[in-house]
Amino acid sequence: MKTFKIAVIAGDGIGPEVLAEGIKVLNKVAEKDGGFRFEFTHFPWGCQYYLETGKMMPDDGIDTLRQFDAIYLGAVGFPGVPDHISLWDLLLRIRKSFDQYVNIRPVILLDGAPCPLKDVKKEDINMLYIRENSEGEYAGAGDWLYKGKPHEVVLQNGVFSRVGTERIIRYAYEEARKQGRSLTSISKGNALNYSMVFWDEIFKEVGKEYPDVKTYSYLVDAAAMFMVKDPKRFEVVVTSNLFGDILTDLGAAISGGMGLAAGANVNPERKYPSMFEPIHGSAPDIAGQGKANPLASIWSASQMLDFFGYEKWGAELIRIIEQVMVEKNALTPDMNGHATTSEVGDEVVRKVDELRIG
Ligand code: NAD
Ligand code: IPM
Ligand code: MN
């Protein structure tokens, strides 16, 4: 039987709470299918580990992860460890070391999901964000000069390579072509007169190979406005690392909240493991209280199933998430329910169990 080896980095805050539910669901899916199984290996890396060892993960952590088929991650970051250390030494290190340059973040209004926008129908919010995930504003290039002096200077350089920009834009064109949908590029060439002018040029250049794909180009400020005022404009979207980070939290807000939004960090060449995670953080404000919504981590489990070629199961999990939200019997407080994290997970597991297969 096919065995998928999954490295589990539950991480901090609500990370372990929500991942436990995703793992329950994946195990039930495998049991139900009968044709594959998961082998989960847990790594205790994160802020607690840092406080004990001075490191977010061991020095050979990346080598250890290399042998896995995928990584399932909860959340990283907690008060007590500076965020730029915890995130750079674990989450961002994995994304970069494994060249997970595509961050796939669906912004889709599922049935039953709470939406704060007026007069918006389900069909109006159906976007696929493709966020550059390896460089750009997150290149980590810069300097801090004359620290503490009156003429202190900090530099944070955006790095947009031709290879890096072309490959993410080409990936997005391919996806738009495959889906038969339009492609929107979001940038900021009016103010960022090197990086984003370059981005826009490459978007046009690569687009010549895809005359069949209808394209739009927005400035990021206007894009943020249109996501709220007229979200149906957006279908497949490609954007830079930082803009994609910010706009997908906005996307989460208009399509069910942080408790529902998922993301896949993909190395398309499959040379290295890809990583699946909810897009939310460790939510210190609700950690340890059983209030965290596990649906985002379950949606990312669905993305993992898609990635392994079990698209039917991926779609089945999305249908079940919709059912759970429509029925409202087991929802966490962020969705105006009274259920605990594990009660929501149990409900999803029960629905997987009840499916008639074949
Ligand atoms: P956050 O996403 O953790 O929380 C923002 C708000 O959303 C909070 O009110 C929180 O309670 C709520 N929320 C988030 N996930 C939820 C869920 N599953 N169910 C119900 N409510 C949920 O963002 P933040 O507070 O800005 O960051 C907290 C920490 O997490 C920081 O250290 C930050 O750097 C880190 N972070 C990590 C990741 C990651 O690991 N991928 C992502 C974002 C932030
Ligand atoms: C995300 C997170 C990360 C990012 C942080 C924690 C570094 O916000 O995955 O959206 O900005 O990519
Ligand atoms: Mn984010």
CSV table of C-alpha atoms and ligand atoms in Angstrom, one decimal:
chain,number,residue,atom,x,y,z
A,1,MET,CA,0.0,0.0,0.0
A,2,LYS,CA,1.2,3.5,-0.8
A,3,THR,CA,2.5,5.2,2.3
A,4,PHE,CA,2.9,9.0,2.5
A,5,LYS,CA,5.5,10.1,4.9
A,6,ILE,CA,4.4,13.4,6.5
A,7,ALA,CA,6.6,15.6,8.7
A,8,VAL,CA,4.4,17.4,11.3
A,9,ILE,CA,5.5,20.7,12.7
A,10,ALA,CA,2.6,21.7,14.8
A,11,GLY,CA,4.6,24.7,16.2
A,12,ASP,CA,3.2,27.3,18.5
A,13,GLY,CA,-0.1,28.5,20.1
A,14,ILE,CA,-3.1,27.1,18.3
A,15,GLY,CA,-0.9,25.3,15.8
A,16,PRO,CA,-0.9,21.9,17.7
A,17,GLU,CA,-4.6,22.3,18.4
A,18,VAL,CA,-5.7,22.7,14.8
A,19,LEU,CA,-3.2,20.2,13.3
A,20,ALA,CA,-4.4,17.4,15.6
A,21,GLU,CA,-7.8,17.7,13.9
A,22,GLY,CA,-6.3,17.8,10.4
A,23,ILE,CA,-4.4,14.6,11.2
A,24,LYS,CA,-7.5,12.9,12.5
A,25,VAL,CA,-9.3,13.7,9.2
A,26,LEU,CA,-6.4,12.6,7.0
A,27,ASN,CA,-6.2,9.3,8.9
A,28,LYS,CA,-9.9,8.7,8.4
A,29,VAL,CA,-9.7,9.6,4.7
A,30,ALA,CA,-6.9,7.0,4.3
A,31,GLU,CA,-8.8,4.4,6.2
A,32,LYS,CA,-11.9,5.0,4.1
A,33,ASP,CA,-10.0,4.9,0.8
A,34,GLY,CA,-8.1,1.8,1.7
A,35,GLY,CA,-5.5,2.4,-1.0
A,36,PHE,CA,-3.0,4.6,0.9
A,37,ARG,CA,-1.9,5.5,4.4
A,38,PHE,CA,-0.1,8.3,6.2
A,39,GLU,CA,2.8,8.0,8.4
A,40,PHE,CA,3.1,11.1,10.6
A,41,THR,CA,6.4,12.0,12.2
A,42,HIS,CA,6.1,14.8,14.8
A,43,PHE,CA,8.9,17.4,15.3
A,44,PRO,CA,8.7,19.5,18.4
A,45,TRP,CA,10.2,22.6,16.8
A,46,GLY,CA,9.0,26.1,17.5
A,47,CYS,CA,9.2,28.8,20.2
A,48,GLN,CA,9.2,26.4,23.2
A,49,TYR,CA,12.0,24.5,21.6
A,50,TYR,CA,13.9,27.7,21.0
A,51,LEU,CA,13.5,28.7,24.7
A,52,GLU,CA,15.0,25.3,25.7
A,53,THR,CA,17.7,25.0,23.0
A,54,GLY,CA,18.4,28.4,21.6
A,55,LYS,CA,17.3,27.2,18.1
A,56,MET,CA,13.9,27.0,16.3
A,57,MET,CA,15.0,23.7,14.8
A,58,PRO,CA,18.2,21.6,14.9
A,59,ASP,CA,21.0,22.5,12.6
A,60,ASP,CA,20.3,19.4,10.4
A,61,GLY,CA,16.5,20.1,10.5
A,62,ILE,CA,16.3,20.8,6.8
A,63,ASP,CA,18.2,17.6,5.9
A,64,THR,CA,15.8,15.7,8.2
A,65,LEU,CA,12.8,17.1,6.4
A,66,ARG,CA,14.1,16.4,3.0
A,67,GLN,CA,13.2,12.7,3.0
A,68,PHE,CA,9.4,13.4,3.6
A,69,ASP,CA,6.7,13.5,1.0
A,70,ALA,CA,5.2,16.6,2.5
A,71,ILE,CA,5.3,18.9,5.6
A,72,TYR,CA,2.1,19.7,7.5
A,73,LEU,CA,2.6,22.8,9.6
A,74,GLY,CA,0.4,24.5,12.2
A,75,ALA,CA,1.7,28.0,13.1
A,76,VAL,CA,5.0,29.5,14.2
A,77,GLY,CA,5.6,32.5,16.5
A,78,PHE,CA,4.8,33.3,20.1
A,79,PRO,CA,5.3,36.2,22.6
A,80,GLY,CA,8.7,35.6,24.2
A,81,VAL,CA,10.6,35.0,21.1
A,82,PRO,CA,11.1,37.8,18.6
A,83,ASP,CA,9.0,37.1,15.5
A,84,HIS,CA,11.7,37.8,13.0
A,85,ILE,CA,13.8,35.1,14.6
A,86,SER,CA,11.1,32.5,15.0
A,87,LEU,CA,9.7,32.9,11.5
A,88,TRP,CA,13.0,33.3,9.7
A,89,ASP,CA,14.6,30.3,11.4
A,90,LEU,CA,11.7,27.9,10.8
A,91,LEU,CA,8.8,28.7,8.5
A,92,LEU,CA,10.7,31.0,6.1
A,93,ARG,CA,13.8,28.7,6.2
A,94,ILE,CA,11.7,25.8,5.0
A,95,ARG,CA,9.9,27.8,2.3
A,96,LYS,CA,13.3,29.0,1.0
A,97,SER,CA,15.4,25.9,1.5
A,98,PHE,CA,12.9,23.7,-0.4
A,99,ASP,CA,12.3,26.3,-3.1
A,100,GLN,CA,8.6,26.3,-2.4
A,101,TYR,CA,8.3,29.3,-4.7
A,102,VAL,CA,4.5,29.0,-5.3
A,103,ASN,CA,2.1,29.8,-2.5
A,104,ILE,CA,-1.4,28.7,-3.6
A,105,ARG,CA,-4.1,30.4,-1.6
A,106,PRO,CA,-7.7,29.8,-2.6
A,107,VAL,CA,-10.1,32.7,-1.7
A,108,ILE,CA,-13.4,31.0,-2.2
A,109,LEU,CA,-16.7,31.7,-0.5
A,110,LEU,CA,-17.9,28.3,0.4
A,111,ASP,CA,-21.5,27.4,1.2
A,112,GLY,CA,-22.3,28.5,4.8
A,113,ALA,CA,-19.2,30.6,5.3
A,114,PRO,CA,-19.8,33.9,7.0
A,115,CYS,CA,-19.2,36.9,4.6
A,116,PRO,CA,-19.2,40.4,5.9
A,117,LEU,CA,-19.8,42.0,2.4
A,118,LYS,CA,-23.3,43.2,1.4
A,119,ASP,CA,-25.1,41.7,-1.6
A,120,VAL,CA,-22.3,39.2,-2.4
A,121,LYS,CA,-23.3,35.8,-3.8
A,122,LYS,CA,-21.3,32.6,-3.5
A,123,GLU,CA,-20.2,32.9,-7.1
A,124,ASP,CA,-18.8,36.4,-6.6
A,125,ILE,CA,-15.8,35.3,-4.5
A,126,ASN,CA,-13.9,32.6,-6.3
A,127,MET,CA,-10.2,33.5,-6.6
A,128,LEU,CA,-7.0,31.5,-6.7
A,129,TYR,CA,-4.2,33.6,-5.3
A,130,ILE,CA,-0.7,32.6,-6.6
A,131,ARG,CA,1.8,34.3,-4.4
A,132,GLU,CA,5.5,34.5,-5.1
A,133,ASN,CA,7.0,32.7,-2.1
A,134,SER,CA,10.8,32.7,-2.3
A,135,GLU,CA,12.1,36.2,-2.8
A,136,GLY,CA,10.8,39.7,-3.5
A,137,GLU,CA,10.2,41.8,-0.3
A,138,TYR,CA,11.0,38.6,1.7
A,139,ALA,CA,14.5,38.2,0.3
A,140,GLY,CA,16.0,39.1,3.7
A,141,ALA,CA,18.6,41.4,2.0
A,142,GLY,CA,19.5,44.5,3.8
A,143,ASP,CA,21.6,46.1,6.5
A,144,TRP,CA,21.3,47.9,9.8
A,145,LEU,CA,24.0,50.6,10.0
A,146,TYR,CA,25.1,52.9,12.8
A,147,LYS,CA,22.8,51.1,15.2
A,148,GLY,CA,21.8,53.3,18.1
A,149,LYS,CA,23.5,56.4,16.6
A,150,PRO,CA,21.5,59.5,15.6
A,151,HIS,CA,22.3,58.7,11.9
A,152,GLU,CA,21.1,55.1,12.2
A,153,VAL,CA,20.1,53.7,8.8
A,154,VAL,CA,18.2,50.5,7.9
A,155,LEU,CA,17.9,49.0,4.4
A,156,GLN,CA,15.4,46.3,3.5
A,157,ASN,CA,16.0,45.4,-0.1
A,158,GLY,CA,13.4,43.8,-2.4
A,159,VAL,CA,15.0,41.2,-4.7
A,160,PHE,CA,13.2,40.4,-7.9
A,161,SER,CA,15.2,38.1,-10.1
A,162,ARG,CA,14.3,37.4,-13.7
A,163,VAL,CA,14.2,33.6,-12.9
A,164,GLY,CA,12.1,34.1,-9.8
A,165,THR,CA,9.7,36.6,-11.4
A,166,GLU,CA,9.3,34.6,-14.7
A,167,ARG,CA,8.6,31.3,-13.0
A,168,ILE,CA,5.8,32.5,-10.7
A,169,ILE,CA,4.2,34.4,-13.5
A,170,ARG,CA,4.5,31.5,-15.9
A,171,TYR,CA,3.0,29.2,-13.3
A,172,ALA,CA,0.0,31.5,-12.9
A,173,TYR,CA,-0.5,31.7,-16.7
A,174,GLU,CA,-0.5,27.9,-16.9
A,175,GLU,CA,-3.0,27.7,-14.1
A,176,ALA,CA,-5.3,30.3,-15.7
A,177,ARG,CA,-5.1,28.5,-19.0
A,178,LYS,CA,-5.8,25.1,-17.4
A,179,GLN,CA,-8.9,26.6,-15.6
A,180,GLY,CA,-10.0,28.7,-18.6
A,181,ARG,CA,-10.2,31.8,-16.4
A,182,SER,CA,-8.6,35.2,-16.4
A,183,LEU,CA,-5.3,36.1,-14.8
A,184,THR,CA,-4.9,39.3,-12.8
A,185,SER,CA,-1.5,40.6,-11.9
A,186,ILE,CA,-1.2,42.8,-8.8
A,187,SER,CA,1.8,45.2,-8.5
A,188,LYS,CA,2.8,48.7,-7.7
A,189,GLY,CA,4.8,50.1,-10.6
A,190,ASN,CA,3.8,53.7,-10.0
A,191,ALA,CA,5.8,53.9,-6.8
A,192,LEU,CA,8.2,50.9,-6.8
A,193,ASN,CA,10.0,52.1,-9.9
A,194,TYR,CA,12.4,49.2,-10.3
A,195,SER,CA,10.9,46.0,-8.9
A,196,MET,CA,7.3,46.5,-9.9
A,197,VAL,CA,8.1,48.0,-13.3
A,198,PHE,CA,10.1,44.9,-13.9
A,199,TRP,CA,7.3,42.7,-12.7
A,200,ASP,CA,4.8,44.4,-15.0
A,201,GLU,CA,7.1,44.0,-18.0
A,202,ILE,CA,7.6,40.3,-17.3
A,203,PHE,CA,3.9,39.9,-16.9
A,204,LYS,CA,3.4,41.3,-20.4
A,205,GLU,CA,6.4,39.5,-21.9
A,206,VAL,CA,5.3,36.0,-20.6
A,207,GLY,CA,1.7,36.8,-21.6
A,208,LYS,CA,2.7,36.8,-25.3
A,209,GLU,CA,3.0,33.0,-24.9
A,210,TYR,CA,-0.6,32.9,-23.6
A,211,PRO,CA,-2.8,34.8,-26.1
A,212,ASP,CA,-5.7,32.7,-25.0
A,213,VAL,CA,-5.6,34.0,-21.4
A,214,LYS,CA,-7.5,37.2,-20.7
A,215,THR,CA,-5.4,39.4,-18.4
A,216,TYR,CA,-5.9,42.3,-16.1
A,217,SER,CA,-3.3,44.4,-14.2
A,218,TYR,CA,-4.1,46.3,-11.0
A,219,LEU,CA,-2.1,48.5,-8.6
A,220,VAL,CA,-2.2,46.9,-5.2
A,221,ASP,CA,-4.1,49.7,-3.5
A,222,ALA,CA,-6.9,49.6,-6.0
A,223,ALA,CA,-6.9,45.8,-5.9
A,224,ALA,CA,-7.5,45.9,-2.1
A,225,MET,CA,-10.4,48.2,-2.7
A,226,PHE,CA,-11.9,46.1,-5.5
A,227,MET,CA,-11.6,42.9,-3.5
A,228,VAL,CA,-14.1,44.4,-1.1
A,229,LYS,CA,-16.2,46.4,-3.5
A,230,ASP,CA,-16.3,44.0,-6.5
A,231,PRO,CA,-14.6,40.7,-5.7
A,232,LYS,CA,-15.9,38.9,-8.8
A,233,ARG,CA,-13.3,40.8,-10.9
A,234,PHE,CA,-10.7,38.4,-9.6
A,235,GLU,CA,-10.2,34.9,-10.9
A,236,VAL,CA,-6.6,33.6,-11.0
A,237,VAL,CA,-4.3,36.2,-9.4
A,238,VAL,CA,-0.6,36.5,-9.3
A,239,THR,CA,1.3,38.8,-7.0
A,240,SER,CA,4.5,39.4,-5.0
A,241,ASN,CA,5.4,37.8,-1.7
A,242,LEU,CA,4.4,40.7,0.6
A,243,PHE,CA,1.3,41.8,-1.4
A,244,GLY,CA,0.2,38.2,-1.5
A,245,ASP,CA,0.6,37.9,2.2
A,246,ILE,CA,-1.5,41.0,2.9
A,247,LEU,CA,-4.2,40.5,0.3
A,248,THR,CA,-4.8,36.9,1.3
A,249,ASP,CA,-5.6,37.9,4.9
A,250,LEU,CA,-8.1,40.4,3.3
A,251,GLY,CA,-9.3,37.4,1.2
A,252,ALA,CA,-9.8,35.4,4.4
A,253,ALA,CA,-11.7,38.2,5.9
A,254,ILE,CA,-14.2,38.3,3.1
A,255,SER,CA,-14.6,34.6,2.7
A,256,GLY,CA,-15.1,33.1,6.2
A,257,GLY,CA,-12.3,34.4,8.3
A,258,MET,CA,-8.8,33.4,9.4
A,259,GLY,CA,-10.1,30.1,10.8
A,260,LEU,CA,-10.9,28.9,7.3
A,261,ALA,CA,-8.2,30.1,5.0
A,262,ALA,CA,-5.6,27.6,3.8
A,263,GLY,CA,-2.4,27.7,1.8
A,264,ALA,CA,0.0,25.3,0.0
A,265,ASN,CA,3.7,26.1,-0.3
A,266,VAL,CA,4.6,24.2,-3.4
A,267,ASN,CA,7.9,23.2,-5.1
A,268,PRO,CA,6.3,22.4,-8.5
A,269,GLU,CA,9.3,20.4,-9.7
A,270,ARG,CA,8.8,18.1,-6.7
A,271,LYS,CA,12.5,18.1,-6.1
A,272,TYR,CA,11.8,19.0,-2.4
A,273,PRO,CA,8.8,18.4,-0.1
A,274,SER,CA,6.0,20.9,-0.3
A,275,MET,CA,4.4,22.3,2.8
A,276,PHE,CA,0.7,22.6,3.7
A,277,GLU,CA,-0.6,25.0,6.4
A,278,PRO,CA,-3.5,27.2,7.5
A,279,ILE,CA,-2.5,30.8,6.6
A,280,HIS,CA,-3.3,32.1,10.1
A,281,GLY,CA,-0.8,32.4,12.9
A,282,SER,CA,-0.5,31.0,16.4
A,283,ALA,CA,-3.4,33.2,17.7
A,284,PRO,CA,-1.9,33.7,21.2
A,285,ASP,CA,-5.2,35.5,22.2
A,286,ILE,CA,-7.2,32.2,22.0
A,287,ALA,CA,-4.4,29.6,22.4
A,288,GLY,CA,-5.0,26.7,24.8
A,289,GLN,CA,-8.7,27.3,25.1
A,290,GLY,CA,-10.1,24.9,22.6
A,291,LYS,CA,-11.6,27.9,20.6
A,292,ALA,CA,-9.4,27.6,17.5
A,293,ASN,CA,-11.2,26.8,14.3
A,294,PRO,CA,-9.6,23.7,12.7
A,295,LEU,CA,-11.3,24.1,9.3
A,296,ALA,CA,-8.3,26.0,7.8
A,297,SER,CA,-6.0,23.2,8.7
A,298,ILE,CA,-8.5,20.7,7.3
A,299,TRP,CA,-8.7,22.7,4.1
A,300,SER,CA,-4.9,22.6,3.8
A,301,ALA,CA,-5.2,18.8,4.3
A,302,SER,CA,-7.5,18.8,1.3
A,303,GLN,CA,-4.8,20.7,-0.6
A,304,MET,CA,-2.3,18.0,0.4
A,305,LEU,CA,-4.7,15.3,-0.9
A,306,ASP,CA,-5.0,17.2,-4.2
A,307,PHE,CA,-1.2,17.4,-4.4
A,308,PHE,CA,-0.8,13.7,-3.9
A,309,GLY,CA,-3.2,13.1,-6.8
A,310,TYR,CA,-6.4,12.3,-4.7
A,311,GLU,CA,-8.4,15.3,-6.1
A,312,LYS,CA,-11.6,13.4,-5.4
A,313,TRP,CA,-10.8,13.3,-1.7
A,314,GLY,CA,-9.7,16.9,-1.8
A,315,ALA,CA,-13.0,17.9,-3.2
A,316,GLU,CA,-14.9,15.6,-0.8
A,317,LEU,CA,-13.3,17.4,2.2
A,318,ILE,CA,-14.3,20.8,0.8
A,319,ARG,CA,-17.9,19.5,0.4
A,320,ILE,CA,-17.8,18.3,4.0
A,321,ILE,CA,-16.5,21.6,5.3
A,322,GLU,CA,-19.4,23.3,3.5
A,323,GLN,CA,-21.9,20.9,5.0
A,324,VAL,CA,-20.5,21.5,8.5
A,325,MET,CA,-20.8,25.3,8.0
A,326,VAL,CA,-24.3,25.0,6.5
A,327,GLU,CA,-25.6,22.7,9.3
A,328,LYS,CA,-24.0,24.9,12.0
A,329,ASN,CA,-24.1,22.0,14.6
A,330,ALA,CA,-20.4,22.1,15.2
A,331,LEU,CA,-18.7,25.5,14.7
A,332,THR,CA,-16.2,27.4,16.8
A,333,PRO,CA,-16.9,30.9,18.3
A,334,ASP,CA,-15.2,32.7,15.3
A,335,MET,CA,-18.1,31.3,13.3
A,336,ASN,CA,-20.7,32.1,16.0
A,337,GLY,CA,-20.8,28.5,17.2
A,338,HIS,CA,-20.2,27.0,20.6
A,339,ALA,CA,-18.2,23.9,19.6
A,340,THR,CA,-14.6,23.2,20.6
A,341,THR,CA,-11.7,22.7,18.2
A,342,SER,CA,-11.9,18.9,18.6
A,343,GLU,CA,-15.7,18.8,18.3
A,344,VAL,CA,-15.4,20.4,14.8
A,345,GLY,CA,-12.7,17.8,13.9
A,346,ASP,CA,-14.9,15.0,15.2
A,347,GLU,CA,-17.8,16.2,13.1
A,348,VAL,CA,-15.7,16.2,9.9
A,349,VAL,CA,-14.3,12.8,10.7
A,350,ARG,CA,-17.9,11.5,11.3
A,351,LYS,CA,-18.9,12.8,7.9
A,352,VAL,CA,-15.9,11.2,6.2
A,353,ASP,CA,-16.8,8.0,7.8
A,354,GLU,CA,-20.5,8.2,6.7
A,355,LEU,CA,-19.5,8.7,3.0
A,356,ARG,CA,-20.5,5.9,0.7
A,357,ILE,CA,-17.5,5.1,-1.5
A,358,GLY,CA,-17.4,3.4,-4.8
B,1,NAD,P1,-3.1,35.4,13.8
B,1,NAD,O1,-3.5,34.8,12.5
B,1,NAD,O2,-2.4,34.4,14.7
B,1,NAD,O3,-4.3,35.9,14.6
B,1,NAD,C1,-5.1,37.0,14.1
B,1,NAD,C2,-6.5,37.0,14.6
B,1,NAD,O4,-7.2,35.9,14.0
B,1,NAD,C3,-6.6,36.7,16.1
B,1,NAD,O5,-7.6,37.4,16.7
B,1,NAD,C4,-6.8,35.2,16.2
B,1,NAD,O6,-7.5,34.8,17.4
B,1,NAD,C5,-7.7,35.0,15.0
B,1,NAD,N1,-7.5,33.6,14.5
B,1,NAD,C6,-6.4,33.1,13.8
B,1,NAD,N2,-6.5,31.8,13.5
B,1,NAD,C7,-7.7,31.4,14.0
B,1,NAD,C8,-8.4,30.2,14.1
B,1,NAD,N3,-7.9,29.1,13.5
B,1,NAD,N4,-9.6,30.2,14.7
B,1,NAD,C9,-10.1,31.2,15.2
B,1,NAD,N5,-9.5,32.5,15.2
B,1,NAD,C10,-8.3,32.5,14.6
B,1,NAD,O7,-2.1,36.6,13.6
B,1,NAD,P2,-1.3,37.5,14.6
B,1,NAD,O8,-2.0,37.7,15.8
B,1,NAD,O9,-0.9,38.7,13.8
B,1,NAD,O10,0.1,36.7,14.8
B,1,NAD,C11,0.3,35.8,15.9
B,1,NAD,C12,1.6,35.1,15.8
B,1,NAD,O11,1.6,34.2,14.7
B,1,NAD,C13,2.8,36.1,15.5
B,1,NAD,O12,3.9,35.5,16.1
B,1,NAD,C14,3.0,36.0,14.0
B,1,NAD,O13,4.2,36.3,13.5
B,1,NAD,C15,2.6,34.5,13.8
B,1,NAD,N6,2.1,34.1,12.4
B,1,NAD,C16,2.5,32.9,12.0
B,1,NAD,C17,2.0,32.4,10.8
B,1,NAD,C18,2.4,31.1,10.3
B,1,NAD,O14,3.0,30.3,11.0
B,1,NAD,N7,2.1,30.7,9.1
B,1,NAD,C19,1.1,33.2,10.1
B,1,NAD,C20,0.7,34.4,10.6
B,1,NAD,C21,1.2,34.9,11.8
B,2,IPM,C1,1.8,33.8,6.2
B,2,IPM,C2,2.5,34.5,7.4
B,2,IPM,C3,4.0,34.6,7.1
B,2,IPM,C4,4.3,35.3,5.8
B,2,IPM,C5,4.8,35.2,8.3
B,2,IPM,C6,4.5,34.5,9.6
B,2,IPM,C7,6.3,35.2,8.0
B,2,IPM,O1,2.0,35.7,7.6
B,2,IPM,O2,2.1,32.7,5.9
B,2,IPM,O3,0.9,34.4,5.7
B,2,IPM,O4,4.3,36.6,5.9
B,2,IPM,O5,4.4,34.7,4.8
B,3,MN,MN,0.2,36.2,6.5
